[in-house]
Amino acid sequence: KFYFITRFSDISKEMKTLSELDQQQKEILNSVQEGVVVYDLDLKYLIWNPYMENLTGILAKDILGRRPSELFPFLSDAGVMSALEELLIKDVTTNLRFPYDIEKTGKSGWASETSSQLKNSKGELIGIIGVVHDITEYKKREAELVISEQRYRLIFERASLGIANTSLNGEFLDVNQKFCAILGYSHDELLKIKFTDITHPDDQSLSKEGVAGLINGNLSVFSIKKRYIKKDGPIVWVDLSSALMRDVEGNPLYFTTIISDITEQRLRDDALKENEMLLRESQSAAHIGSYNTDFVKGLWKSSPELDKIFGIDDQYSRSIQGWLNIVHPEWQTKMSGYLDQLLAEKNRFDFKYKITRINDHEERWVHGLGELTYDVAGNVTGLIGTIQDITSQKQTEENLVKSEEQFKILSYTDQITGLNNRRFYEEELRRLNSENNLPIALIMLDVNGLKLTNDAFGHRAGDQLLKSVGEIVNNECGTDGITARIGGDEFVILLPNSNEAQAKKLIGRIGDVIEKEKTENLILSLSIGLGIKYDAKQDMNEVFKEAEDDMYRHKLSESSSMRSKTIDLIMNSLYEKNRREMLHSKRVGEICAAIAGKMNFIKDDVNQMRIAGLMHDIGKIGISEAILNNPKKLTSDEWHEIKRHSEIGYRILSSANEFSEIAEYILCHHERWDGQGYPRGLKANEISIQARIITIADAYDAMTSYRTYGKELTENEAVKELHAHAGKQFDPDIVKVFTEEVLGHSFSTN
């Protein structure tokens, strides 16, 4: 913005006619450090002060007595003459902007003239006076600003990263095409919602911390990897960086956020971590260590399991000689000869030899396996592989055979259920996939509610559920076929030389056992599908897809009922853990129903509020009993753990369609009217009315019931507390309905 302050003397009162301007008055006009022009009633120049001479390069003597259009024809085109003529008719102030181009001097640019009528002391019009400013630089900056804005919009819209500008309270102000593409929303749809509306519930608190850091100045840029919920439902992982834009005085204006889609990268990383974990676990279980030797540098690296085998620590020498010192003296010459032959023939390393452990000098047998590595020119650069302690196997040939069998079993066995794993299944599928074994039946089984069980009772309970299913499947199948666990909650059975009737008979037996099985705190439920290969030309992948599709059709009708039963089980388990919790939940449910009734909810919605109140603390099933029953003041870590119960409850209930709406109420029942609650920090009407009702019912019952952490209040005392916190913690209107219409209290704040 540019500000101009113009000062000039008002001499109109001293004038009788324009011709009466005395020398002193003309000197005043000529001395003003601004352009001043005076026109007579014929619109001829009467005064052209020195500033104007300087600005245009035209002397006063060459212009006085002449009309502007005679000297500057372009002024007519700019509308200047018509504006001046209008001034002779109406008493107004005219602001004009026009280009000037003076051929005589070669000067060109833009000028701004503010013109008004000039009158004598009798109020008679005697001419027009104008004050002129050179605005050429301003016009240049204005043009540059337009170009700059165009460049910004081009970069903004064509950027390969998602970019969004949001208000201080999280509302979208502007988003580019890439941002829309990442989240699956249109530009207009995003402008109607907030960042928090699409942020995954588990990432809400991290986002709040980053925003707070930007606002209070602790962070200049906030970066995080977080999850958004796309318009069509799936989760998208993004790498996000956000900065707070401020004005020249440091006041916050808006946030600019840049995101890139890292979903595929995240999935790859998770898979890599899982593979690394499985590798470490399998190596530890099989007493196998890994190594990587660099012949060029003469160094080697080893895994922790190999260090245990060698009896060394991190300080041990990692030179080639350090390795040879571990080799038993009787085997050092053999080892050197074997390595020379290996390098000459470029074979695979496969050597059994004796070592002397460094820490306790115990002699052990090891079996080394490895592959040579090469550079781009084909030269050997190193050796990478594994070493297994085979001391016990070496003692007798029987032990060796047994060890090999155990290793094979470990490689092909699922660690949780003891069944065959996916690797074994795939190899057996290739072996059995021949015409001699037709027809081949493939049965696909999916454990219903595994994730729900993990969320509610922990992964140990989920593992027990998988073990129980594995035992049933294996027992019923017997030697008729191959059973395997091929995924998190998926099992498969291969039945060679089995037709549809035989396969369905096995499915029936499994279903009967599952239905009768009684497992403490667990509900066994399977969705089962069947596919059969009759033709040798048919691809087994098609048979697998047929069985999988059949399984999913059953799952649609079976899993919902099972989830409802599991939720009932969860509620009963919670009540068994804490009887006070059961009584509290029932009272909260009745209070919620009473409030809803007074607020004219329909009958079904009143009943839904009773159920929501009953289930509002279902998430506490995932909280330690020690924390739930702790009579002392909770630590910050324990309090943080307690606060998770609303989100755990949300995940449990949202898994069942019939409870999905109630799940939203449960998630928000610890939000506050003033926005200081959790987990989303919603406030006022952003919180559903059902959640606001639960908040008040929960608080009232907690205050009027026995508490290990505080005094039990009377009804009157609790009512006063509710009113004291109305408009802060509680919805004031609902507080009024509850206290006056449900409890029958007339409460005044005076």
XYZ file of C-alpha atoms in Angstrom:
750
model
C 0.000 0.000 0.000
C 1.222 3.532 -0.776
C 0.128 6.601 1.162
C 0.419 10.191 -0.172
C -0.030 13.317 1.953
C -0.661 16.484 -0.042
C -0.450 19.963 1.443
C -1.209 23.211 -0.373
C -2.513 26.635 0.546
C -6.169 27.462 0.060
C -5.984 30.860 -1.713
C -9.461 30.864 -3.208
C -10.814 33.228 -0.556
C -8.199 35.815 -1.548
C -9.160 35.785 -5.213
C -11.739 38.019 -6.788
C -11.104 36.845 -10.329
C -8.508 34.532 -11.746
C -6.747 37.492 -13.264
C -6.453 39.050 -9.800
C -3.832 36.509 -8.652
C -1.081 38.679 -7.256
C 2.574 37.947 -7.436
C 2.740 36.567 -3.880
C -0.035 34.065 -4.533
C 1.607 32.910 -7.736
C 4.870 32.479 -5.876
C 3.089 30.290 -3.303
C 1.733 28.024 -6.053
C 5.078 27.953 -7.822
C 6.909 26.989 -4.614
C 4.693 24.031 -3.761
C 6.678 20.761 -4.003
C 3.942 19.142 -6.034
C 2.600 19.583 -9.530
C 0.037 22.437 -9.600
C -1.922 23.460 -12.694
C -4.653 26.089 -12.943
C -7.109 26.294 -15.845
C -9.297 29.278 -16.698
C -12.951 28.899 -17.726
C -11.850 28.065 -21.298
C -9.748 25.252 -19.877
C -6.547 27.020 -20.874
C -3.516 26.730 -18.668
C -3.079 29.767 -16.429
C -0.458 28.296 -14.096
C 2.123 25.564 -14.778
C 4.381 25.517 -11.735
C 8.101 24.552 -11.700
C 7.356 21.065 -10.392
C 5.348 20.443 -13.585
C 8.213 21.763 -15.697
C 10.486 19.338 -13.934
C 8.072 16.448 -14.299
C 7.314 16.889 -18.014
C 10.290 18.818 -19.307
C 7.922 21.506 -20.745
C 8.390 25.102 -19.661
C 5.477 27.221 -18.477
C 6.037 29.796 -21.203
C 5.398 27.101 -23.828
C 2.140 25.943 -22.342
C 0.324 28.855 -20.671
C -2.756 30.063 -22.565
C -3.173 26.754 -24.373
C -5.630 23.896 -23.769
C -4.339 20.432 -22.671
C -5.743 18.742 -25.765
C -3.703 21.070 -27.994
C -0.498 19.916 -26.363
C -1.355 16.364 -25.348
C -3.911 14.816 -27.698
C -3.833 11.546 -25.747
C -5.428 13.311 -22.761
C -8.700 13.427 -24.663
C -8.501 9.699 -25.191
C -7.863 9.234 -21.479
C -11.067 11.075 -20.634
C -9.254 13.950 -18.949
C -10.853 16.736 -21.015
C -14.384 15.414 -20.510
C -13.752 15.228 -16.768
C -12.472 18.836 -16.674
C -15.480 20.013 -18.682
C -17.751 18.273 -16.188
C -16.030 20.268 -13.424
C -17.212 23.502 -15.050
C -20.792 22.261 -14.517
C -20.676 20.389 -11.168
C -18.798 21.218 -7.995
C -17.019 17.871 -7.478
C -13.523 16.631 -6.925
C -12.215 14.583 -9.850
C -9.414 12.025 -9.533
C -7.768 11.255 -12.868
C -5.094 8.813 -13.865
C -3.595 9.096 -17.318
C -0.478 8.186 -19.260
C 1.762 10.927 -20.473
C 4.249 10.803 -23.311
C 6.162 13.959 -24.079
C 7.738 13.736 -27.497
C 9.731 16.910 -26.957
C 11.696 15.570 -24.016
C 11.290 11.878 -24.503
C 9.718 11.466 -21.062
C 6.846 9.027 -20.589
C 4.972 7.613 -17.643
C 1.787 7.910 -15.615
C 0.337 10.854 -13.697
C -2.491 11.277 -11.215
C -4.330 14.610 -11.043
C -6.822 15.634 -8.371
C -8.884 18.535 -9.755
C -11.578 20.748 -8.230
C -13.391 24.001 -8.910
C -11.657 27.281 -8.084
C -13.957 30.035 -6.821
C -13.524 33.640 -5.707
C -14.659 35.097 -2.407
C -18.168 35.550 -3.806
C -18.415 31.862 -4.612
C -18.173 32.465 -8.335
C -16.442 29.873 -10.475
C -13.257 31.384 -11.884
C -11.390 28.246 -12.986
C -10.090 24.786 -12.074
C -7.109 23.902 -9.912
C -5.360 20.525 -10.134
C -2.666 18.841 -8.046
C -0.551 16.394 -10.058
C 1.571 13.459 -8.861
C 3.945 11.275 -10.861
C 2.756 7.684 -10.272
C 4.970 5.983 -12.842
C 6.885 3.931 -10.259
C 3.634 2.938 -8.569
C 2.218 1.720 -11.902
C 5.388 -0.282 -12.537
C 5.128 -1.942 -9.138
C 1.442 -2.573 -9.765
C 2.270 -4.343 -13.048
C 5.060 -6.333 -11.390
C 2.650 -7.383 -8.660
C 0.196 -8.706 -11.261
C 2.965 -10.702 -12.938
C 4.153 -11.996 -9.567
C 0.634 -13.121 -8.675
C 0.275 -14.867 -12.046
C 3.566 -16.688 -11.489
C 2.488 -17.712 -7.987
C -0.836 -19.111 -9.255
C 0.946 -21.034 -12.005
C 3.390 -22.601 -9.519
C 0.589 -23.227 -6.997
C -1.716 -24.984 -9.446
C 0.945 -26.944 -11.361
C 3.001 -28.046 -8.329
C 3.724 -31.776 -8.066
C 3.027 -31.573 -4.321
C -0.293 -30.915 -2.620
C -0.518 -27.335 -1.308
C -3.237 -25.846 0.895
C -3.789 -22.559 2.702
C -5.921 -22.812 5.836
C -7.290 -20.349 8.350
C -6.069 -20.275 11.941
C -8.964 -22.521 13.001
C -8.264 -25.097 10.283
C -10.718 -24.107 7.538
C -9.470 -24.580 3.981
C -8.972 -21.263 2.161
C -7.343 -22.496 -1.040
C -6.056 -25.846 -2.340
C -4.261 -26.833 -5.518
C -5.097 -29.622 -7.956
C -2.563 -32.077 -6.500
C -3.931 -31.637 -2.966
C -7.418 -32.480 -4.245
C -6.095 -35.515 -6.126
C -4.295 -36.911 -3.061
C -7.380 -36.689 -0.833
C -10.023 -37.480 -3.462
C -12.061 -34.305 -2.831
C -12.967 -31.530 -5.246
C -11.750 -27.980 -4.672
C -15.218 -26.778 -3.598
C -15.727 -29.753 -1.253
C -12.514 -29.032 0.624
C -13.410 -25.367 1.070
C -16.452 -26.460 3.090
C -14.558 -28.552 5.677
C -11.645 -28.332 8.095
C -8.316 -30.130 8.334
C -9.545 -31.935 11.444
C -12.521 -33.367 9.541
C -10.247 -35.523 7.398
C -7.418 -36.187 9.886
C -7.278 -39.730 11.233
C -8.444 -39.817 14.903
C -5.125 -41.311 16.056
C -3.200 -38.342 14.575
C -5.397 -35.512 15.883
C -3.299 -34.824 18.997
C -0.009 -34.713 17.054
C -1.485 -32.195 14.616
C -2.659 -30.000 17.501
C 0.827 -29.987 19.023
C 2.341 -28.879 15.717
C -0.209 -26.081 15.222
C 0.417 -24.843 18.774
C 4.162 -24.846 18.161
C 3.781 -22.732 15.012
C 1.468 -20.211 16.683
C 3.584 -19.714 19.817
C 6.748 -19.441 17.746
C 8.491 -22.581 19.039
C 8.467 -24.008 15.502
C 9.174 -22.278 12.214
C 8.086 -25.334 10.210
C 6.040 -28.269 11.479
C 6.760 -31.598 9.744
C 5.050 -34.926 10.374
C 4.030 -38.153 8.714
C 0.307 -38.553 9.326
C -2.869 -40.155 8.014
C -5.836 -38.590 6.275
C -9.166 -40.194 5.529
C -9.924 -39.882 1.821
C -13.377 -38.993 0.559
C -14.091 -42.590 -0.467
C -12.972 -44.019 2.891
C -9.419 -45.424 2.640
C -6.471 -44.073 4.612
C -3.725 -42.121 2.852
C -0.329 -41.527 4.491
C 1.267 -38.160 3.739
C 4.554 -36.428 4.470
C 3.381 -33.014 5.695
C 5.171 -29.718 6.269
C 3.308 -26.677 7.518
C 4.330 -23.069 8.173
C 2.487 -20.084 9.630
C 2.306 -17.013 7.400
C 2.511 -13.698 9.283
C 2.124 -10.034 8.322
C 4.931 -7.458 8.566
C 4.097 -6.864 12.210
C 4.324 -10.562 13.064
C 0.597 -11.188 13.410
C -0.510 -14.689 12.246
C -2.475 -14.738 8.988
C -2.919 -18.312 7.772
C -1.161 -21.689 7.475
C 0.444 -22.982 4.295
C 0.741 -26.759 4.191
C 2.529 -28.980 1.671
C 1.852 -32.732 1.461
C 3.107 -35.653 -0.598
C 1.465 -39.068 -0.802
C 3.730 -41.669 0.882
C 1.131 -44.424 1.237
C 2.959 -46.898 -0.989
C 6.286 -46.069 0.660
C 4.721 -46.568 4.099
C 3.307 -49.932 3.108
C 6.710 -50.976 1.763
C 8.437 -49.792 4.953
C 5.954 -51.654 7.150
C 6.413 -54.801 5.081
C 10.200 -54.395 5.276
C 10.076 -53.956 9.062
C 7.876 -57.026 9.381
C 10.254 -59.045 7.206
C 13.239 -57.844 9.241
C 11.470 -58.758 12.471
C 10.575 -62.207 11.141
C 14.160 -62.683 9.987
C 15.543 -61.763 13.424
C 13.031 -64.000 15.189
C 13.662 -66.938 12.879
C 17.447 -66.516 13.164
C 17.236 -66.385 16.943
C 14.924 -69.400 17.056
C 17.157 -71.405 14.705
C 20.468 -70.171 16.215
C 21.538 -68.796 12.857
C 23.652 -65.679 12.455
C 24.349 -63.681 9.317
C 27.536 -62.024 8.055
C 28.783 -59.742 5.294
C 32.469 -59.849 4.336
C 34.194 -57.123 2.263
C 37.339 -58.598 0.648
C 38.435 -55.199 -0.716
C 38.524 -53.526 2.724
C 39.381 -56.729 4.584
C 36.486 -56.286 7.026
C 33.337 -58.190 8.018
C 30.084 -57.487 9.816
C 27.925 -59.899 11.800
C 24.443 -60.094 13.279
C 23.897 -60.238 17.066
C 23.036 -63.937 16.812
C 26.349 -64.679 15.068
C 28.223 -62.777 17.804
C 26.607 -65.127 20.328
C 27.730 -68.155 18.307
C 31.316 -66.840 18.094
C 31.354 -65.652 21.724
C 32.422 -62.114 20.777
C 31.224 -58.578 21.511
C 31.171 -55.246 19.674
C 34.831 -54.582 20.535
C 36.167 -57.682 18.811
C 38.338 -57.152 15.722
C 36.335 -57.156 12.472
C 39.363 -57.804 10.251
C 39.703 -60.991 8.182
C 42.418 -62.138 10.595
C 39.943 -61.614 13.465
C 37.607 -64.091 11.748
C 40.398 -66.625 11.166
C 41.364 -66.427 14.839
C 37.908 -67.813 15.696
C 38.421 -70.798 13.374
C 39.818 -73.791 15.293
C 43.596 -74.178 14.696
C 43.062 -77.622 13.158
C 40.681 -76.087 10.600
C 42.480 -72.860 9.658
C 44.488 -74.493 6.839
C 41.370 -76.279 5.567
C 39.440 -73.026 5.663
C 42.141 -71.181 3.671
C 42.269 -73.957 1.073
C 38.489 -74.027 0.754
C 38.363 -70.238 0.267
C 41.088 -70.384 -2.426
C 39.113 -73.040 -4.309
C 35.871 -71.077 -3.826
C 37.374 -67.904 -5.319
C 38.970 -69.787 -8.207
C 35.793 -71.641 -9.158
C 33.384 -68.911 -7.957
C 31.186 -71.464 -6.250
C 28.623 -71.075 -3.478
C 30.098 -71.105 0.052
C 28.938 -74.261 1.884
C 31.382 -75.368 4.563
C 31.161 -77.098 7.946
C 34.054 -76.389 10.275
C 35.063 -76.125 13.916
C 35.560 -72.882 15.854
C 36.907 -71.912 19.255
C 34.601 -69.434 20.967
C 36.458 -66.332 22.139
C 34.727 -65.736 25.479
C 34.780 -69.260 26.965
C 37.169 -71.104 24.540
C 34.532 -73.780 23.969
C 34.896 -75.770 20.757
C 31.803 -75.672 18.535
C 30.807 -76.891 15.086
C 29.297 -74.417 12.648
C 27.842 -74.633 9.155
C 28.496 -71.612 6.929
C 26.472 -70.800 3.823
C 27.066 -67.857 1.520
C 27.227 -66.269 -1.903
C 30.054 -64.316 -3.505
C 29.405 -60.684 -4.448
C 30.785 -58.975 -7.546
C 31.418 -55.479 -8.883
C 30.242 -54.272 -12.315
C 33.409 -55.658 -13.910
C 32.715 -59.145 -12.569
C 35.452 -59.090 -9.906
C 34.752 -60.797 -6.559
C 34.299 -58.172 -3.834
C 32.973 -60.126 -0.856
C 30.954 -62.927 0.659
C 27.533 -62.710 2.290
C 25.643 -65.487 4.069
C 24.653 -67.243 7.291
C 26.332 -69.391 9.933
C 24.537 -71.940 12.107
C 25.806 -73.571 15.260
C 25.582 -77.316 14.454
C 27.522 -78.689 17.418
C 24.709 -80.924 18.605
C 23.990 -82.117 15.058
C 27.632 -83.036 14.575
C 27.685 -85.321 17.605
C 25.819 -88.044 15.763
C 24.398 -88.478 12.305
C 20.978 -88.930 13.845
C 21.163 -85.562 15.538
C 22.214 -84.026 12.230
C 19.196 -85.473 10.438
C 16.949 -84.384 13.273
C 18.331 -80.869 13.185
C 17.781 -80.591 9.438
C 14.215 -81.750 9.865
C 13.652 -79.247 12.685
C 15.047 -76.442 10.552
C 12.784 -77.436 7.690
C 9.792 -77.539 10.035
C 10.687 -74.090 11.378
C 10.915 -72.718 7.851
C 7.516 -74.115 6.924
C 5.623 -73.653 10.206
C 3.408 -70.797 11.340
C 4.782 -69.629 14.688
C 1.394 -68.885 16.299
C -0.827 -71.816 15.301
C 1.747 -74.526 14.599
C 0.131 -75.135 11.194
C 1.962 -74.979 7.909
C 2.769 -71.453 6.735
C 2.214 -69.750 3.367
C 5.580 -70.842 2.017
C 4.744 -74.509 2.658
C 1.264 -74.055 1.177
C 2.626 -72.555 -2.057
C 5.162 -75.356 -2.485
C 2.535 -78.018 -1.795
C 0.200 -76.332 -4.249
C 2.823 -76.631 -6.986
C 3.466 -80.278 -6.046
C -0.208 -81.272 -5.937
C -1.267 -79.289 -9.006
C -1.261 -82.209 -11.403
C -3.869 -84.179 -13.322
C -3.397 -87.218 -11.037
C -4.798 -85.233 -8.094
C -7.926 -83.902 -9.823
C -10.366 -82.792 -8.651
C -8.556 -80.501 -6.184
C -10.723 -78.689 -3.633
C -9.466 -75.450 -2.089
C -11.211 -74.235 1.081
C -10.638 -70.627 2.195
C -11.319 -69.754 5.870
C -11.313 -66.274 7.417
C -11.453 -65.671 11.186
C -14.212 -63.151 11.899
C -13.509 -60.426 14.439
C -9.745 -60.897 14.882
C -9.033 -57.171 14.776
C -11.947 -56.496 17.136
C -10.565 -59.086 19.560
C -7.081 -57.546 19.354
C -8.482 -54.037 20.002
C -10.579 -55.144 22.957
C -8.559 -57.883 24.668
C -5.051 -57.446 23.278
C -2.942 -59.444 20.829
C -2.494 -62.355 23.219
C -6.226 -62.962 23.062
C -6.079 -62.618 19.266
C -3.268 -65.185 19.128
C -5.315 -67.555 21.281
C -8.232 -67.127 18.874
C -5.962 -68.091 15.959
C -4.580 -71.094 17.869
C -8.083 -72.369 18.649
C -9.139 -72.066 15.011
C -5.918 -73.754 13.886
C -6.448 -76.721 16.200
C -10.038 -77.217 15.011
C -9.138 -76.976 11.316
C -6.176 -79.328 11.681
C -8.102 -81.892 13.769
C -11.079 -82.032 11.386
C -8.951 -82.160 8.243
C -6.617 -84.843 9.612
C -4.577 -86.566 6.895
C -7.126 -85.869 4.149
C -5.452 -82.676 3.030
C -2.982 -79.842 3.660
C -3.834 -77.100 6.192
C -2.003 -73.768 6.407
C -2.312 -70.257 7.821
C -1.495 -67.977 4.886
C -2.202 -64.529 6.336
C -3.218 -62.559 9.419
C -6.693 -64.091 9.779
C -6.766 -66.383 6.731
C -6.437 -70.187 6.601
C -6.560 -72.533 3.619
C -7.140 -76.263 3.136
C -5.987 -78.181 0.035
C -7.868 -81.433 -0.652
C -6.468 -83.485 -3.562
C -8.842 -85.994 -5.209
C -11.852 -84.413 -3.474
C -15.090 -83.345 -5.129
C -17.601 -80.710 -3.998
C -19.606 -83.094 -1.805
C -16.497 -84.287 0.062
C -15.263 -80.729 0.572
C -18.639 -79.523 1.855
C -18.764 -82.435 4.286
C -15.467 -81.245 5.811
C -16.761 -77.657 5.895
C -19.855 -78.875 7.736
C -17.761 -80.702 10.362
C -15.635 -77.606 10.966
C -18.761 -75.454 11.273
C -20.304 -77.843 13.805
C -17.203 -77.858 15.999
C -16.833 -74.068 15.811
C -20.460 -73.623 16.866
C -20.049 -75.918 19.891
C -16.602 -74.688 20.938
C -16.529 -72.798 24.234
C -13.572 -70.495 24.707
C -13.290 -68.075 27.634
C -13.589 -64.410 26.564
C -13.483 -65.373 22.874
C -16.114 -65.961 20.193
C -15.087 -68.358 17.434
C -16.545 -67.534 14.042
C -15.347 -68.433 10.549
C -16.382 -67.347 7.079
C -15.677 -70.231 4.679
C -15.503 -70.368 0.888
C -14.936 -73.197 -1.587
C -13.352 -73.491 -5.023
C -12.698 -76.705 -7.005
C -10.397 -77.457 -9.916
C -11.791 -80.097 -12.285
C -9.870 -79.261 -15.462
C -6.078 -79.641 -15.669
C -5.904 -76.471 -17.788
C -7.621 -74.369 -15.147
C -5.314 -71.951 -13.273
C -5.205 -72.550 -9.501
C -5.204 -68.755 -9.027
C -8.707 -68.743 -10.479
C -9.736 -71.494 -8.052
C -8.275 -69.483 -5.158
C -10.206 -66.398 -6.329
C -13.402 -68.486 -6.562
C -12.953 -69.712 -2.974
C -12.083 -66.225 -1.756
C -15.170 -64.672 -3.398
C -17.353 -67.413 -1.918
C -15.820 -66.776 1.513
C -16.489 -63.010 1.296
C -20.125 -63.654 0.356
C -20.536 -65.641 3.569
C -18.589 -63.053 5.524
C -21.071 -60.307 4.627
C -23.889 -62.198 6.326
C -21.935 -63.712 9.230
C -19.435 -61.142 10.458
C -21.961 -58.494 11.517
C -23.762 -60.872 13.859
C -20.454 -62.090 15.221
C -19.232 -58.543 15.907
C -22.427 -57.809 17.850
C -21.895 -60.925 19.964
C -18.270 -59.922 20.560
C -19.336 -56.451 21.687
C -21.762 -58.047 24.165
C -18.888 -60.185 25.390
C -16.690 -57.112 25.751
C -19.324 -55.343 27.850
C -19.724 -58.391 30.093
C -15.944 -58.724 30.450
C -15.682 -55.061 31.419
C -18.391 -55.475 34.036
C -16.613 -58.545 35.422
C -13.446 -56.493 35.787
C -15.236 -53.712 37.645
C -18.758 -54.021 39.094
C -18.869 -50.268 39.842
C -18.363 -49.692 36.121
C -21.439 -51.813 35.341
C -23.667 -49.900 37.785
C -22.286 -46.565 36.591
C -22.898 -47.431 32.934
C -26.480 -48.517 33.570
C -27.230 -45.303 35.489
C -25.656 -43.169 32.763
C -27.792 -44.983 30.171
C -30.994 -44.215 32.090
C -30.016 -40.559 32.607
C -29.248 -40.197 28.867
C -32.643 -41.674 27.989
C -34.393 -39.332 30.454
C -32.704 -36.237 29.022
C -33.425 -37.341 25.447
C -37.070 -37.848 26.356
C -37.355 -34.335 27.777
C -35.688 -32.978 24.629
C -38.442 -34.576 22.514
C -36.309 -37.267 20.880
C -38.406 -39.898 19.114
C -38.801 -43.257 20.872
C -36.101 -45.055 18.839
C -33.601 -42.260 19.438
C -34.364 -42.257 23.171
C -33.585 -45.973 23.239
C -30.417 -45.374 21.240
C -29.320 -42.826 23.871
C -29.901 -45.434 26.597
C -27.637 -47.870 24.720
C -25.017 -45.176 24.070
C -24.943 -44.288 27.764
C -24.646 -47.959 28.668
C -21.692 -48.397 26.291
C -19.972 -45.053 26.758
C -16.989 -46.562 28.613
C -16.680 -49.782 26.564
C -13.178 -48.671 25.555
C -11.992 -49.185 29.143
C -11.773 -52.907 28.304
C -8.437 -51.985 26.700
C -7.156 -50.168 29.821
C -5.200 -51.937 32.551
C -7.239 -52.946 35.615
C -4.461 -51.525 37.791
C -5.070 -48.085 36.297
C -8.876 -48.359 36.354
C -8.895 -49.328 40.036
C -6.012 -47.111 41.164
C -7.196 -45.206 44.296
C -4.327 -42.727 44.064
C -3.869 -39.716 41.828
C -2.960 -40.875 38.331
C 0.430 -40.061 36.850
C 0.584 -38.195 33.543
C 1.326 -41.480 31.720
C -1.606 -43.213 33.441
C -3.894 -40.290 32.629
C -2.796 -40.393 28.996
C -3.611 -44.126 28.970
C -7.077 -43.509 30.465
C -7.824 -40.883 27.805
C -7.375 -43.553 25.118
C -10.605 -45.292 26.147
C -12.894 -43.100 24.029
C -10.868 -43.890 20.883
C -10.670 -47.610 21.745
C -14.449 -47.609 22.234
C -14.863 -45.900 18.867
C -12.796 -48.572 17.088
C -14.675 -51.406 18.795
C -18.178 -50.094 18.090
C -17.487 -48.774 14.582
C -16.651 -52.332 13.484
C -20.360 -53.242 13.765
C -22.802 -51.492 11.441
C -25.564 -51.359 14.031
C -23.274 -49.483 16.458
C -21.422 -47.267 13.966
C -23.521 -44.184 14.783
C -23.183 -44.730 18.542
C -19.414 -45.107 18.001
C -19.251 -41.430 16.985
C -21.008 -40.385 20.209
C -18.612 -42.491 22.291
C -15.585 -40.972 20.558
C -16.681 -37.459 21.501
C -18.187 -37.904 24.967
C -15.130 -36.315 26.608
C -15.130 -33.255 24.362
C -15.944 -29.984 26.159
C -18.244 -27.105 25.244
C -15.244 -24.720 25.386
C -13.087 -26.915 23.125
C -10.673 -28.042 25.845
C -11.700 -31.717 25.747
C -10.298 -34.733 23.901
C -9.545 -36.439 21.563
C -10.374 -33.910 18.787
C -10.698 -30.665 20.720
C -14.175 -30.014 19.307
C -16.314 -27.288 20.852
C -19.940 -26.158 21.126
C -22.139 -27.421 18.268
C -19.195 -29.148 16.606
C -19.891 -31.862 19.195
C -22.948 -34.002 18.449
C -25.912 -33.360 20.765
C -25.865 -37.052 21.728
C -22.239 -36.820 22.903
C -23.076 -33.636 24.858
C -25.907 -35.487 26.632
C -23.572 -38.379 27.563
C -20.991 -35.899 28.910
C -23.520 -34.420 31.365
C -24.997 -37.789 32.384
C -21.507 -39.254 32.927
C -20.348 -36.273 35.001
C -23.493 -36.170 37.154
C -23.374 -39.864 38.008
C -19.627 -39.712 38.720
C -20.179 -36.809 41.152
C -23.081 -38.455 42.987
C -21.541 -41.947 43.241
C -18.744 -43.390 45.363
C -15.370 -42.323 44.025
C -11.886 -43.410 45.138
C -10.476 -40.062 44.065
C -12.999 -37.597 45.507
C -15.906 -36.855 47.824
C -19.357 -38.147 46.881
C -21.669 -35.139 46.269
C -25.332 -34.713 47.093
C -27.813 -34.127 44.297
C -27.994 -30.381 45.112
C -24.195 -30.094 45.174
C -23.892 -31.914 41.845
C -26.543 -29.636 40.268
C -24.587 -26.576 41.408
C -21.416 -28.036 39.873
C -23.177 -28.639 36.558
C -24.413 -25.041 36.441
C -21.013 -23.725 37.518
C -19.436 -25.406 34.506
C -22.259 -24.800 32.035
C -20.896 -22.966 29.014
C -17.411 -24.255 29.836
C -17.453 -28.016 30.134
C -21.144 -28.603 29.454
C -23.820 -27.469 26.987
C -25.770 -24.899 29.060
C -29.107 -25.717 27.390
C -28.841 -29.435 28.150
C -27.749 -28.675 31.732
C -30.944 -26.619 32.107
C -33.143 -29.419 30.698
C -31.505 -32.053 32.906
C -31.549 -30.127 36.188
C -34.956 -28.524 35.789
C -37.008 -31.024 33.800
C -35.378 -34.342 34.741
C -34.247 -33.641 38.330
C -36.898 -30.952 39.060
C -34.483 -28.317 40.341
C -35.046 -24.606 39.933
C -31.574 -23.126 39.942
C -30.642 -19.467 39.930
C -27.158 -18.060 39.511
C -28.019 -14.987 41.637
